[in-house]
Short mmCIF file of C-alpha atoms in Angstrom, two decimals:
data_model
loop_
_atom_site.label_atom_id
_atom_site.label_comp_id
_atom_site.label_asym_id
_atom_site.label_seq_id
_atom_site.Cartn_x
_atom_site.Cartn_y
_atom_site.Cartn_z
CA UNK M 1 -19.60 8.84 27.90
CA UNK M 2 -16.14 10.00 28.94
CA UNK M 3 -13.08 8.61 27.22
CA UNK M 4 -9.61 8.03 28.70
CA UNK M 5 -7.43 11.11 28.35
CA UNK M 6 -4.56 10.63 25.90
CA UNK M 7 -1.21 12.29 26.52
CA UNK M 8 1.32 12.35 23.68
CA UNK M 9 5.03 12.65 24.45
CA UNK M 10 7.58 13.67 21.81
CA UNK M 11 11.32 13.55 22.58
CA UNK M 12 13.06 16.09 20.34
CA UNK M 13 16.64 16.99 19.55
CA UNK M 14 17.35 19.40 16.66
CA UNK M 15 14.05 18.71 14.91
CA UNK M 16 13.29 22.20 13.59
CA UNK M 17 12.53 20.85 10.11
CA UNK M 18 9.84 18.39 11.23
CA UNK M 19 8.32 19.30 14.58
CA UNK M 20 5.74 21.75 13.20
CA UNK M 21 4.18 19.16 10.88
CA UNK M 22 4.14 16.68 13.75
CA UNK M 23 2.30 19.09 16.05
CA UNK M 24 -0.09 20.27 13.32
CA UNK M 25 -1.25 16.68 12.79
CA UNK M 26 -1.80 16.10 16.50
CA UNK M 27 -3.82 19.29 16.88
CA UNK M 28 -6.00 18.39 13.89
CA UNK M 29 -7.34 15.14 15.35
CA UNK M 30 -11.00 14.24 14.90
CA UNK M 31 -10.99 13.45 18.63
CA UNK M 32 -8.64 15.89 20.42
CA UNK M 33 -5.76 14.67 22.56
CA UNK M 34 -5.64 15.84 26.17
CA UNK M 35 -2.07 17.12 26.00
CA UNK M 36 1.00 17.10 23.80
CA UNK M 37 4.33 17.26 25.64
CA UNK M 38 7.47 18.02 23.64
CA UNK M 39 10.64 17.17 25.56
CA UNK M 40 13.43 19.30 24.19
CA UNK M 41 16.71 17.50 24.83
CA UNK M 42 19.20 20.38 24.57
CA UNK M 43 18.48 21.25 20.94
CA UNK M 44 20.89 23.70 19.36
CA UNK M 45 18.55 24.74 16.55
CA UNK M 46 15.10 26.41 16.59
CA UNK M 47 13.17 23.37 17.86
CA UNK M 48 12.27 24.98 21.19
CA UNK M 49 11.30 28.29 19.56
CA UNK M 50 8.98 26.54 17.09
CA UNK M 51 7.33 24.52 19.85
CA UNK M 52 7.07 27.69 21.90
CA UNK M 53 4.93 29.28 19.17
CA UNK M 54 2.54 26.32 19.42
CA UNK M 55 2.44 26.65 23.21
CA UNK M 56 1.34 30.25 22.88
CA UNK M 57 -1.42 29.32 20.43
CA UNK M 58 -2.73 26.12 22.04
CA UNK M 59 -3.20 25.15 25.70
CA UNK M 60 -2.85 21.52 24.61
CA UNK M 61 0.88 21.83 23.86
CA UNK M 62 3.53 21.89 26.57
CA UNK M 63 7.30 22.32 26.25
CA UNK M 64 9.59 20.63 28.76
CA UNK M 65 13.38 20.67 28.80
CA UNK M 66 15.35 17.57 29.76
CA UNK M 67 19.00 18.40 30.32
CA UNK M 68 20.24 14.83 30.67
CA UNK M 69 21.13 13.89 27.12
CA UNK M 70 19.63 10.79 25.57
CA UNK M 71 16.40 9.56 23.99
CA UNK M 72 15.66 7.30 26.96
CA UNK M 73 15.99 10.16 29.43
CA UNK M 74 13.84 12.47 27.31
CA UNK M 75 11.12 9.85 26.95
CA UNK M 76 11.20 9.01 30.66
CA UNK M 77 10.79 12.70 31.49
CA UNK M 78 7.79 12.85 29.19
CA UNK M 79 6.16 9.88 30.86
CA UNK M 80 6.65 11.50 34.28
CA UNK M 81 5.11 14.75 33.03
CA UNK M 82 2.10 13.10 31.36
CA UNK M 83 -1.27 13.25 33.13
CA UNK M 84 -3.42 11.12 30.81
CA UNK M 85 -4.64 7.59 31.49
CA UNK M 86 -3.09 6.62 28.17
CA UNK M 87 0.37 7.80 27.15
CA UNK M 88 1.40 7.68 23.50
CA UNK M 89 4.97 8.18 22.33
CA UNK M 90 5.93 9.32 18.84
CA UNK M 91 9.00 10.74 17.14
CA UNK M 92 9.32 14.41 16.26
CA UNK M 93 9.12 13.53 12.56
CA UNK M 94 6.01 11.34 12.92
CA UNK M 95 2.83 12.61 11.24
CA UNK M 96 -0.30 10.89 12.52
CA UNK M 97 -3.56 10.52 10.60
CA UNK M 98 -6.68 12.49 11.65
CA UNK M 99 -8.33 9.32 13.01
CA UNK M 100 -5.32 8.37 15.15
CA UNK M 101 -6.78 9.16 18.59
CA UNK M 102 -10.16 7.68 17.65
CA UNK M 103 -8.42 4.43 16.74
CA UNK M 104 -6.62 4.40 20.09
CA UNK M 105 -9.90 4.94 21.93
CA UNK M 106 -11.68 2.13 20.05
CA UNK M 107 -8.78 -0.22 20.76
CA UNK M 108 -8.76 0.31 24.52
CA UNK M 109 -12.55 0.07 24.67
CA UNK M 110 -12.36 -3.36 23.02
CA UNK M 111 -9.38 -5.04 24.69
CA UNK M 112 -9.13 -6.54 28.19
CA UNK M 113 -7.23 -4.69 30.92
CA UNK M 114 -4.31 -7.13 30.59
CA UNK M 115 -3.41 -5.48 27.28
CA UNK M 116 -0.82 -2.79 27.97
CA UNK M 117 -1.19 -1.13 24.58
CA UNK M 118 0.63 -1.46 21.30
CA UNK M 119 1.65 0.23 18.10
CA UNK M 120 0.06 1.34 14.87
CA UNK M 121 1.17 0.75 11.31
CA UNK M 122 3.55 3.16 9.64
CA UNK M 123 4.68 4.15 6.19
CA UNK M 124 7.35 6.71 5.33
CA UNK M 125 6.50 10.25 4.28
CA UNK M 126 9.92 11.00 2.80
CA UNK M 127 10.82 7.82 0.90
CA UNK M 128 9.90 6.62 -2.61
CA UNK M 129 7.37 3.91 -3.60
CA UNK M 130 5.47 4.00 -0.31
CA UNK M 131 2.14 3.33 -2.02
CA UNK M 132 3.18 -0.32 -2.18
CA UNK M 133 3.41 -0.52 1.61
CA UNK M 134 0.26 1.53 2.24
CA UNK M 135 -1.79 -0.82 0.09
CA UNK M 136 -0.56 -3.84 2.05
CA UNK M 137 -1.12 -2.03 5.33
CA UNK M 138 -4.72 -1.24 4.40
CA UNK M 139 -5.38 -4.94 3.91
CA UNK M 140 -3.69 -5.79 7.20
CA UNK M 141 -5.75 -3.15 8.99
CA UNK M 142 -8.96 -4.72 7.68
CA UNK M 143 -7.87 -8.05 9.17
CA UNK M 144 -6.98 -6.42 12.49
CA UNK M 145 -10.35 -4.66 12.69
CA UNK M 146 -12.23 -7.83 11.80
CA UNK M 147 -10.40 -9.71 14.52
CA UNK M 148 -11.09 -7.03 17.10
CA UNK M 149 -14.81 -7.11 16.26
CA UNK M 150 -14.70 -10.83 17.02
CA UNK M 151 -12.94 -10.22 20.32
CA UNK M 152 -9.40 -11.17 19.34
CA UNK M 153 -6.18 -9.21 19.13
CA UNK M 154 -3.00 -9.66 17.12
CA UNK M 155 -0.17 -9.68 19.62
CA UNK M 156 3.24 -8.15 18.98
CA UNK M 157 6.57 -8.73 20.68
CA UNK M 158 7.67 -5.13 21.20
CA UNK M 159 6.62 -1.54 20.76
CA UNK M 160 7.46 0.75 17.88
CA UNK M 161 8.59 3.96 19.51
CA UNK M 162 7.74 6.21 16.56
CA UNK M 163 4.06 5.34 16.99
CA UNK M 164 3.05 3.57 20.20
CA UNK M 165 0.66 3.91 23.13
CA UNK M 166 0.35 2.25 26.53
CA UNK M 167 -1.62 2.69 29.71
CA UNK M 168 -0.01 5.14 32.11
CA UNK M 169 -0.04 2.38 34.73
CA UNK M 170 2.13 0.22 32.48
CA UNK M 171 4.69 2.96 31.90
CA UNK M 172 4.89 3.35 35.69
CA UNK M 173 5.16 -0.41 36.17
CA UNK M 174 8.16 -0.82 33.86
CA UNK M 175 10.00 2.41 34.77
CA UNK M 176 12.36 0.76 37.24
CA UNK M 177 12.99 -2.27 35.03
CA UNK M 178 14.01 -0.83 31.65
CA UNK M 179 17.61 -0.14 30.73
CA UNK M 180 19.28 3.24 30.36
CA UNK M 181 22.01 1.88 28.08
CA UNK M 182 22.44 3.88 24.89
CA UNK M 183 23.74 0.98 22.80
CA UNK M 184 20.56 -1.13 22.74
CA UNK M 185 17.23 -0.99 20.93
CA UNK M 186 15.10 0.87 23.46
CA UNK M 187 11.75 -0.06 21.88
CA UNK M 188 12.67 -3.74 22.06
CA UNK M 189 13.83 -3.34 25.65
CA UNK M 190 10.47 -1.77 26.55
CA UNK M 191 8.53 -4.52 24.79
CA UNK M 192 10.45 -7.36 26.45
CA UNK M 193 10.03 -5.69 29.84
CA UNK M 194 6.29 -5.13 29.35
CA UNK M 195 5.65 -8.76 28.40
CA UNK M 196 7.89 -10.10 31.17
CA UNK M 197 5.83 -8.10 33.66
CA UNK M 198 2.70 -10.00 32.58
CA UNK M 199 1.18 -7.55 30.12
CA UNK M 200 0.24 -8.05 26.47
CA UNK M 201 1.06 -5.87 23.47
CA UNK M 202 -0.97 -5.80 20.27
CA UNK M 203 -1.30 -4.07 16.94
CA UNK M 204 -3.71 -1.12 17.12
CA UNK M 205 -5.86 -1.04 13.95
CA UNK M 206 -6.24 2.42 12.44
CA UNK M 207 -3.53 4.01 14.60
CA UNK M 208 -1.67 4.88 11.42
CA UNK M 209 1.17 7.33 11.00
CA UNK M 210 3.82 8.37 8.53
CA UNK M 211 7.40 8.45 9.74
CA UNK M 212 10.77 9.42 8.36
CA UNK M 213 12.99 6.98 6.49
CA UNK M 214 16.13 8.97 7.29
CA UNK M 215 17.69 5.96 8.97
CA UNK M 216 17.68 4.08 5.65
CA UNK M 217 19.51 6.96 4.01
CA UNK M 218 22.57 6.61 6.21
CA UNK M 219 25.57 4.73 4.83
CA UNK M 220 25.66 0.92 5.07
CA UNK M 221 28.35 1.25 7.75
CA UNK M 222 26.09 3.45 9.89
CA UNK M 223 23.11 1.17 9.32
CA UNK M 224 25.26 -1.84 10.28
CA UNK M 225 26.01 -0.26 13.66
CA UNK M 226 22.36 0.61 14.22
CA UNK M 227 21.05 -2.91 13.51
CA UNK M 228 23.58 -4.39 15.95
CA UNK M 229 21.44 -2.96 18.74
CA UNK M 230 18.77 -5.65 18.28
CA UNK M 231 20.82 -8.79 19.11
CA UNK M 232 22.60 -6.80 21.83
CA UNK M 233 19.23 -6.13 23.49
CA UNK M 234 18.17 -9.77 23.35
CA UNK M 235 21.51 -10.80 24.84
CA UNK M 236 21.11 -8.26 27.65
CA UNK M 237 17.78 -9.87 28.54
CA UNK M 238 19.20 -13.38 28.35
CA UNK M 239 16.99 -14.31 25.39
CA UNK M 240 19.42 -16.69 23.73
CA UNK M 241 17.01 -18.06 21.11
CA UNK M 242 15.87 -14.62 20.00
CA UNK M 243 19.45 -13.38 20.11
CA UNK M 244 20.56 -16.10 17.71
CA UNK M 245 17.58 -15.51 15.43
CA UNK M 246 18.17 -11.76 15.32
CA UNK M 247 21.81 -12.26 14.38
CA UNK M 248 20.54 -13.94 11.23
CA UNK M 249 17.63 -11.57 10.68
CA UNK M 250 19.66 -8.38 10.74
CA UNK M 251 21.89 -9.72 7.97
CA UNK M 252 18.90 -9.63 5.61
CA UNK M 253 18.10 -6.08 6.69
CA UNK M 254 21.70 -5.03 6.19
CA UNK M 255 21.85 -6.69 2.78
CA UNK M 256 18.62 -5.03 1.64
CA UNK M 257 19.81 -1.60 2.76
CA UNK M 258 23.23 -2.08 1.15
CA UNK M 259 21.65 -3.13 -2.14
CA UNK M 260 19.35 -0.11 -2.06
CA UNK M 261 22.15 2.28 -1.09
CA UNK M 262 23.34 3.08 -4.66
CA UNK M 263 19.81 4.37 -5.32
CA UNK M 264 19.18 5.92 -1.89
CA UNK M 265 22.44 7.87 -2.15
CA UNK M 266 20.74 10.03 -4.78
CA UNK M 267 17.43 10.35 -2.92
CA UNK M 268 16.78 13.61 -1.08
CA UNK M 269 14.32 12.97 1.80
CA UNK M 270 13.75 16.69 2.30
CA UNK M 271 12.83 17.45 -1.29
CA UNK M 272 11.39 13.95 -1.82
CA UNK M 273 13.01 13.60 -5.19
CA UNK M 274 16.13 12.18 -6.77
CA UNK M 275 19.16 14.43 -7.17
CA UNK M 276 21.70 14.50 -9.96
CA UNK M 277 24.62 13.99 -7.56
CA UNK M 278 24.81 11.91 -4.37
CA UNK M 279 23.77 13.88 -1.32
CA UNK M 280 25.87 14.16 1.79
CA UNK M 281 24.94 11.65 4.47
CA UNK M 282 22.36 12.86 6.98
CA UNK M 283 22.70 10.92 10.20
CA UNK M 284 19.51 9.93 11.99
CA UNK M 285 19.92 11.87 15.23
CA UNK M 286 17.69 11.46 18.26
CA UNK M 287 18.03 12.87 21.78
#
């Protein structure tokens, strides 16, 4: 029995520290992916050279350069380059589990064709106390799998760009309807557009990955600006109720990050340990 081909697209800008681990995990899948496309978005470090070494070793990996700066442009280029029936999108610092593609296959075999795709659960590979989240996620995954066996899905409102997958036909369907603004939450924009076009999104059980928590390690001022993207996106789509709710919701996120900041200021995500002195802020930079 043939399975749908899975293409994985990875927008990358100055990701020399993380891209190798990302690619290693994708190439070590129990069920191989059809292709991995890294979209280098004008990196000034060794990102392209590192990916190039993978290209020479594996016919699965491709390197594409997108000169128009911006995560949205890099991702859109990746979607256009992809040839698989299913197109997954992850960040350059995402590390997927060995069963990741198998979980995607099982999901699409079980769901109706009205389901566009969805996202998997994530924990952070460079932040402390993640065992607490992984334990809760394992329980949630059991519930998701039980529901899928009974023919039900757990819908979600938007995608999670660090670990998501959709049918290639859906990416093509929404291409002309998503925004190119760089001051909104692009994952939320994609999710709203997908649902408004008549598709469904759902959690994908077992499509687990570990991502970076670098965003949480930025200063409260930087995090404040980042979280403002969510209500701005709802307002752009005219979703007044969600806009109002998100204005309240982001205050809790901001408060939690601000309270954790005195501790996170001493946490080194690279070394994964606490330092004696506060580290210099590392901005979360994407294409």
